[in-house]
Amino acid sequence: MNATIQTIIERRSVRAYQPRQIDDKEMQEILLAGQYAPSAMGQQPWHFTVLQNSSQLEKLDMLCKASFLNSDNTALREMASREEFKVFYHAPTLVIISGESKAIAPLYDSVLAMENMLLAAASLGIGSCWVHSPMMVYGSPEGPASLSSIGLDFPEGYIPYAAAVFGFSALPLPEATPRKPDTVTFLR
Ligand SMILES: Cc1cc2nc3c(=O)[nH]c(=O)nc-3n(C[C@H](O)[C@H](O)[C@H](O)COP(=O)(O)O)c2cc1C
């Protein structure tokens, strides 16, 4: 197995982070990997917002937690009702990829860019975890205004489609859950 496939198989979602920030050089490499994702008709309709300000991260964490508490989903409500629960797991960096809503396929483009970033991070020994809550907050009626109130604005006409936290894992990586069998059909 080559190193790329090994990285893909060994990447895990990290849910406990050290306070140590990622070096700028490595952050730039991770962002570059994101920008080399495929995109529909090569439009690259993405914008990468890198949030490394601890006070803004804390405020956004609280907004996201509130959206879990208000959600119809019992599991999300139970999770968020735990005082110590942090939506971003104390990670020092959050990246939100917003996409130009009028592009051909901004959701797919943004998600592919984020997956490239998760894999690039893993290849550098940096942990990551997709976090869906910023998109939940944005999608609520007061969402864009409440994000704006903490200094989180997106370019005109762009919508957040993908978000993930990055940093150094505070714990050994968990085992992968077993893969579902019988998910492949060859037609030859
Ligand atoms: C669309 C999507 C949304 C996710 N949202 C969250 C999230 O909000 N919080 C979280 O801790 N993990 C989230 N995850 C991570 C998954 O829980 C994780 O990928 C899955 O359990 C498999 O574990 P692995 O990434 O370690 O292989 C999300 C993953 C995807 C693809």
mmCIF file of C-alpha atoms in Angstrom, residues 1-185:
data_model
loop_
_atom_site.group_PDB
_atom_site.id
_atom_site.type_symbol
_atom_site.label_atom_id
_atom_site.label_comp_id
_atom_site.label_asym_id
_atom_site.label_seq_id
_atom_site.Cartn_x
_atom_site.Cartn_y
_atom_site.Cartn_z
ATOM 1 C CA MET A 1 0.000 0.000 0.000
ATOM 2 C CA ASN A 2 1.440 3.429 -0.853
ATOM 3 C CA ALA A 3 1.754 6.347 1.584
ATOM 4 C CA THR A 4 -1.298 8.201 0.198
ATOM 5 C CA ILE A 5 -3.637 5.247 0.627
ATOM 6 C CA GLN A 6 -2.122 4.532 4.053
ATOM 7 C CA THR A 7 -2.918 8.138 5.108
ATOM 8 C CA ILE A 8 -6.489 7.806 3.839
ATOM 9 C CA ILE A 9 -7.007 4.603 5.795
ATOM 10 C CA GLU A 10 -5.339 5.864 8.988
ATOM 11 C CA ARG A 11 -7.106 9.286 9.177
ATOM 12 C CA ARG A 12 -9.514 9.433 12.118
ATOM 13 C CA SER A 13 -11.773 12.142 13.511
ATOM 14 C CA VAL A 14 -10.011 13.701 16.504
ATOM 15 C CA ARG A 15 -12.199 14.922 19.370
ATOM 16 C CA ALA A 16 -9.648 16.067 21.968
ATOM 17 C CA TYR A 17 -6.968 18.630 21.137
ATOM 18 C CA GLN A 18 -3.786 20.029 22.665
ATOM 19 C CA PRO A 19 -3.739 23.853 22.936
ATOM 20 C CA ARG A 20 -0.660 24.004 20.624
ATOM 21 C CA GLN A 21 -1.380 25.911 17.386
ATOM 22 C CA ILE A 22 -0.479 24.508 13.949
ATOM 23 C CA ASP A 23 2.594 26.177 12.390
ATOM 24 C CA ASP A 24 1.742 28.628 9.602
ATOM 25 C CA LYS A 25 3.821 26.672 7.078
ATOM 26 C CA GLU A 26 1.832 23.499 7.695
ATOM 27 C CA MET A 27 -1.477 25.380 7.760
ATOM 28 C CA GLN A 28 -0.627 26.870 4.366
ATOM 29 C CA GLU A 29 0.177 23.403 2.989
ATOM 30 C CA ILE A 30 -3.152 22.083 4.254
ATOM 31 C CA LEU A 31 -4.965 25.042 2.637
ATOM 32 C CA LEU A 32 -3.059 24.491 -0.605
ATOM 33 C CA ALA A 33 -4.210 20.867 -0.651
ATOM 34 C CA GLY A 34 -7.780 22.146 -0.290
ATOM 35 C CA GLN A 35 -7.349 24.476 -3.243
ATOM 36 C CA TYR A 36 -6.153 21.621 -5.459
ATOM 37 C CA ALA A 37 -9.412 19.673 -5.084
ATOM 38 C CA PRO A 38 -11.418 19.090 -8.235
ATOM 39 C CA SER A 39 -14.297 21.509 -8.787
ATOM 40 C CA ALA A 40 -17.167 21.566 -11.268
ATOM 41 C CA MET A 41 -15.871 23.045 -14.544
ATOM 42 C CA GLY A 42 -12.773 24.123 -12.611
ATOM 43 C CA GLN A 43 -14.680 27.039 -11.111
ATOM 44 C CA GLN A 44 -12.905 26.875 -7.704
ATOM 45 C CA PRO A 45 -15.916 28.683 -6.204
ATOM 46 C CA TRP A 46 -14.555 28.474 -2.654
ATOM 47 C CA HIS A 47 -13.359 30.718 0.125
ATOM 48 C CA PHE A 48 -11.419 29.422 3.144
ATOM 49 C CA THR A 49 -12.022 31.201 6.460
ATOM 50 C CA VAL A 50 -9.366 30.164 8.986
ATOM 51 C CA LEU A 51 -10.462 30.974 12.525
ATOM 52 C CA GLN A 52 -7.586 30.911 15.018
ATOM 53 C CA ASN A 53 -8.746 33.628 17.420
ATOM 54 C CA SER A 54 -9.540 31.874 20.708
ATOM 55 C CA SER A 55 -12.168 34.387 21.798
ATOM 56 C CA GLN A 56 -14.065 34.123 18.461
ATOM 57 C CA LEU A 57 -13.729 30.337 18.554
ATOM 58 C CA GLU A 58 -15.224 30.270 22.054
ATOM 59 C CA LYS A 59 -18.107 32.535 21.001
ATOM 60 C CA LEU A 60 -18.831 30.392 17.950
ATOM 61 C CA ASP A 61 -18.611 27.222 20.058
ATOM 62 C CA MET A 62 -21.313 28.704 22.318
ATOM 63 C CA LEU A 63 -23.543 29.642 19.339
ATOM 64 C CA CYS A 64 -23.175 26.115 17.954
ATOM 65 C CA LYS A 65 -23.916 24.538 21.318
ATOM 66 C CA ALA A 66 -27.071 26.652 21.556
ATOM 67 C CA SER A 67 -28.158 25.399 18.114
ATOM 68 C CA PHE A 68 -27.734 21.792 19.353
ATOM 69 C CA LEU A 69 -29.863 22.591 22.427
ATOM 70 C CA ASN A 70 -32.590 24.031 20.164
ATOM 71 C CA SER A 71 -32.474 21.165 17.689
ATOM 72 C CA ASP A 72 -35.190 18.502 17.204
ATOM 73 C CA ASN A 73 -32.523 15.818 17.517
ATOM 74 C CA THR A 74 -32.502 14.199 20.973
ATOM 75 C CA ALA A 75 -28.893 12.990 20.707
ATOM 76 C CA LEU A 76 -27.667 16.506 19.863
ATOM 77 C CA ARG A 77 -29.680 17.990 22.737
ATOM 78 C CA GLU A 78 -28.290 15.424 25.202
ATOM 79 C CA MET A 79 -24.721 16.014 24.001
ATOM 80 C CA ALA A 80 -25.015 19.787 24.362
ATOM 81 C CA SER A 81 -26.629 19.578 27.780
ATOM 82 C CA ARG A 82 -23.308 18.351 29.219
ATOM 83 C CA GLU A 83 -21.566 21.399 30.702
ATOM 84 C CA GLU A 84 -18.085 20.275 29.619
ATOM 85 C CA PHE A 85 -19.100 19.519 26.011
ATOM 86 C CA LYS A 86 -17.269 21.637 23.468
ATOM 87 C CA VAL A 87 -18.502 21.544 19.889
ATOM 88 C CA PHE A 88 -14.946 22.207 18.648
ATOM 89 C CA TYR A 89 -13.233 19.945 21.206
ATOM 90 C CA HIS A 90 -10.843 22.787 22.215
ATOM 91 C CA ALA A 91 -9.175 22.673 18.783
ATOM 92 C CA PRO A 92 -7.034 25.764 18.087
ATOM 93 C CA THR A 93 -8.084 26.110 14.418
ATOM 94 C CA LEU A 94 -11.427 25.978 12.640
ATOM 95 C CA VAL A 95 -11.707 26.221 8.865
ATOM 96 C CA ILE A 96 -15.009 27.058 7.217
ATOM 97 C CA ILE A 97 -15.237 26.655 3.454
ATOM 98 C CA SER A 98 -17.902 28.830 1.922
ATOM 99 C CA GLY A 99 -18.906 28.481 -1.700
ATOM 100 C CA GLU A 100 -20.319 30.857 -4.248
ATOM 101 C CA SER A 101 -23.988 29.918 -4.202
ATOM 102 C CA LYS A 102 -24.433 30.622 -7.940
ATOM 103 C CA ALA A 103 -21.609 28.273 -8.966
ATOM 104 C CA ILE A 104 -22.481 24.948 -10.625
ATOM 105 C CA ALA A 105 -21.851 22.678 -7.632
ATOM 106 C CA PRO A 106 -20.507 24.691 -4.687
ATOM 107 C CA LEU A 107 -21.515 22.125 -2.057
ATOM 108 C CA TYR A 108 -19.612 19.292 -3.754
ATOM 109 C CA ASP A 109 -16.642 21.545 -4.511
ATOM 110 C CA SER A 110 -16.422 22.694 -0.890
ATOM 111 C CA VAL A 111 -16.734 19.197 0.530
ATOM 112 C CA LEU A 112 -14.039 17.852 -1.795
ATOM 113 C CA ALA A 113 -11.742 20.713 -0.793
ATOM 114 C CA MET A 114 -12.332 19.934 2.872
ATOM 115 C CA GLU A 115 -11.643 16.218 2.423
ATOM 116 C CA ASN A 116 -8.335 17.116 0.755
ATOM 117 C CA MET A 117 -7.543 19.232 3.822
ATOM 118 C CA LEU A 118 -8.433 16.465 6.302
ATOM 119 C CA LEU A 119 -6.145 14.078 4.435
ATOM 120 C CA ALA A 120 -3.321 16.607 4.057
ATOM 121 C CA ALA A 121 -3.518 17.281 7.807
ATOM 122 C CA ALA A 122 -3.393 13.554 8.580
ATOM 123 C CA SER A 123 -0.328 13.178 6.353
ATOM 124 C CA LEU A 124 1.405 15.838 8.512
ATOM 125 C CA GLY A 125 0.421 14.202 11.821
ATOM 126 C CA ILE A 126 -2.244 16.872 12.433
ATOM 127 C CA GLY A 127 -5.674 15.817 13.658
ATOM 128 C CA SER A 128 -8.984 17.061 12.342
ATOM 129 C CA CYS A 129 -12.711 16.559 12.653
ATOM 130 C CA TRP A 130 -15.547 17.665 10.444
ATOM 131 C CA VAL A 131 -17.919 19.815 12.515
ATOM 132 C CA HIS A 132 -21.341 20.372 11.078
ATOM 133 C CA SER A 133 -22.678 22.881 13.593
ATOM 134 C CA PRO A 134 -21.455 26.128 11.925
ATOM 135 C CA MET A 135 -23.632 25.213 8.926
ATOM 136 C CA MET A 136 -26.564 24.500 11.283
ATOM 137 C CA VAL A 137 -26.137 27.931 12.866
ATOM 138 C CA TYR A 138 -25.892 29.636 9.463
ATOM 139 C CA GLY A 139 -29.041 27.845 8.300
ATOM 140 C CA SER A 140 -31.220 29.195 11.113
ATOM 141 C CA PRO A 141 -33.198 32.407 10.435
ATOM 142 C CA GLU A 142 -30.987 34.526 12.715
ATOM 143 C CA GLY A 143 -27.820 32.546 11.808
ATOM 144 C CA PRO A 144 -26.007 34.865 9.370
ATOM 145 C CA ALA A 145 -26.588 37.873 11.662
ATOM 146 C CA SER A 146 -25.419 36.032 14.776
ATOM 147 C CA LEU A 147 -22.264 34.847 12.968
ATOM 148 C CA SER A 148 -21.683 38.388 11.749
ATOM 149 C CA SER A 149 -22.056 39.654 15.330
ATOM 150 C CA ILE A 150 -18.958 37.662 16.313
ATOM 151 C CA GLY A 151 -16.997 38.880 13.280
ATOM 152 C CA LEU A 152 -17.660 35.908 11.052
ATOM 153 C CA ASP A 153 -18.720 37.110 7.619
ATOM 154 C CA PHE A 154 -18.415 35.368 4.274
ATOM 155 C CA PRO A 155 -17.806 36.934 0.868
ATOM 156 C CA GLU A 156 -20.923 38.367 -0.791
ATOM 157 C CA GLY A 157 -22.956 35.556 -2.353
ATOM 158 C CA TYR A 158 -21.021 32.802 -0.531
ATOM 159 C CA ILE A 159 -22.606 30.238 1.822
ATOM 160 C CA PRO A 160 -20.726 28.033 4.322
ATOM 161 C CA TYR A 161 -20.798 24.416 3.119
ATOM 162 C CA ALA A 162 -18.020 22.654 5.034
ATOM 163 C CA ALA A 163 -16.287 23.151 8.362
ATOM 164 C CA ALA A 164 -13.619 21.240 10.257
ATOM 165 C CA VAL A 165 -11.376 21.727 13.248
ATOM 166 C CA PHE A 166 -7.641 21.079 13.108
ATOM 167 C CA GLY A 167 -4.900 20.647 15.692
ATOM 168 C CA PHE A 168 -2.748 18.140 17.516
ATOM 169 C CA SER A 169 -4.580 15.244 19.093
ATOM 170 C CA ALA A 170 -4.465 15.076 22.891
ATOM 171 C CA LEU A 171 -5.087 11.330 22.784
ATOM 172 C CA PRO A 172 -3.956 8.334 20.738
ATOM 173 C CA LEU A 173 -6.066 8.009 17.584
ATOM 174 C CA PRO A 174 -9.125 5.769 18.002
ATOM 175 C CA GLU A 175 -9.486 2.533 16.067
ATOM 176 C CA ALA A 176 -11.439 2.780 12.820
ATOM 177 C CA THR A 177 -14.938 1.361 13.010
ATOM 178 C CA PRO A 178 -15.191 -1.783 10.890
ATOM 179 C CA ARG A 179 -16.171 -1.053 7.289
ATOM 180 C CA LYS A 180 -19.604 -2.239 6.166
ATOM 181 C CA PRO A 181 -19.413 -5.333 4.009
ATOM 182 C CA ASP A 182 -21.067 -5.726 0.601
ATOM 183 C CA THR A 183 -20.927 -2.083 -0.446
ATOM 184 C CA VAL A 184 -19.244 -2.667 -3.801
ATOM 185 C CA THR A 185 -20.722 -3.990 -7.036
#
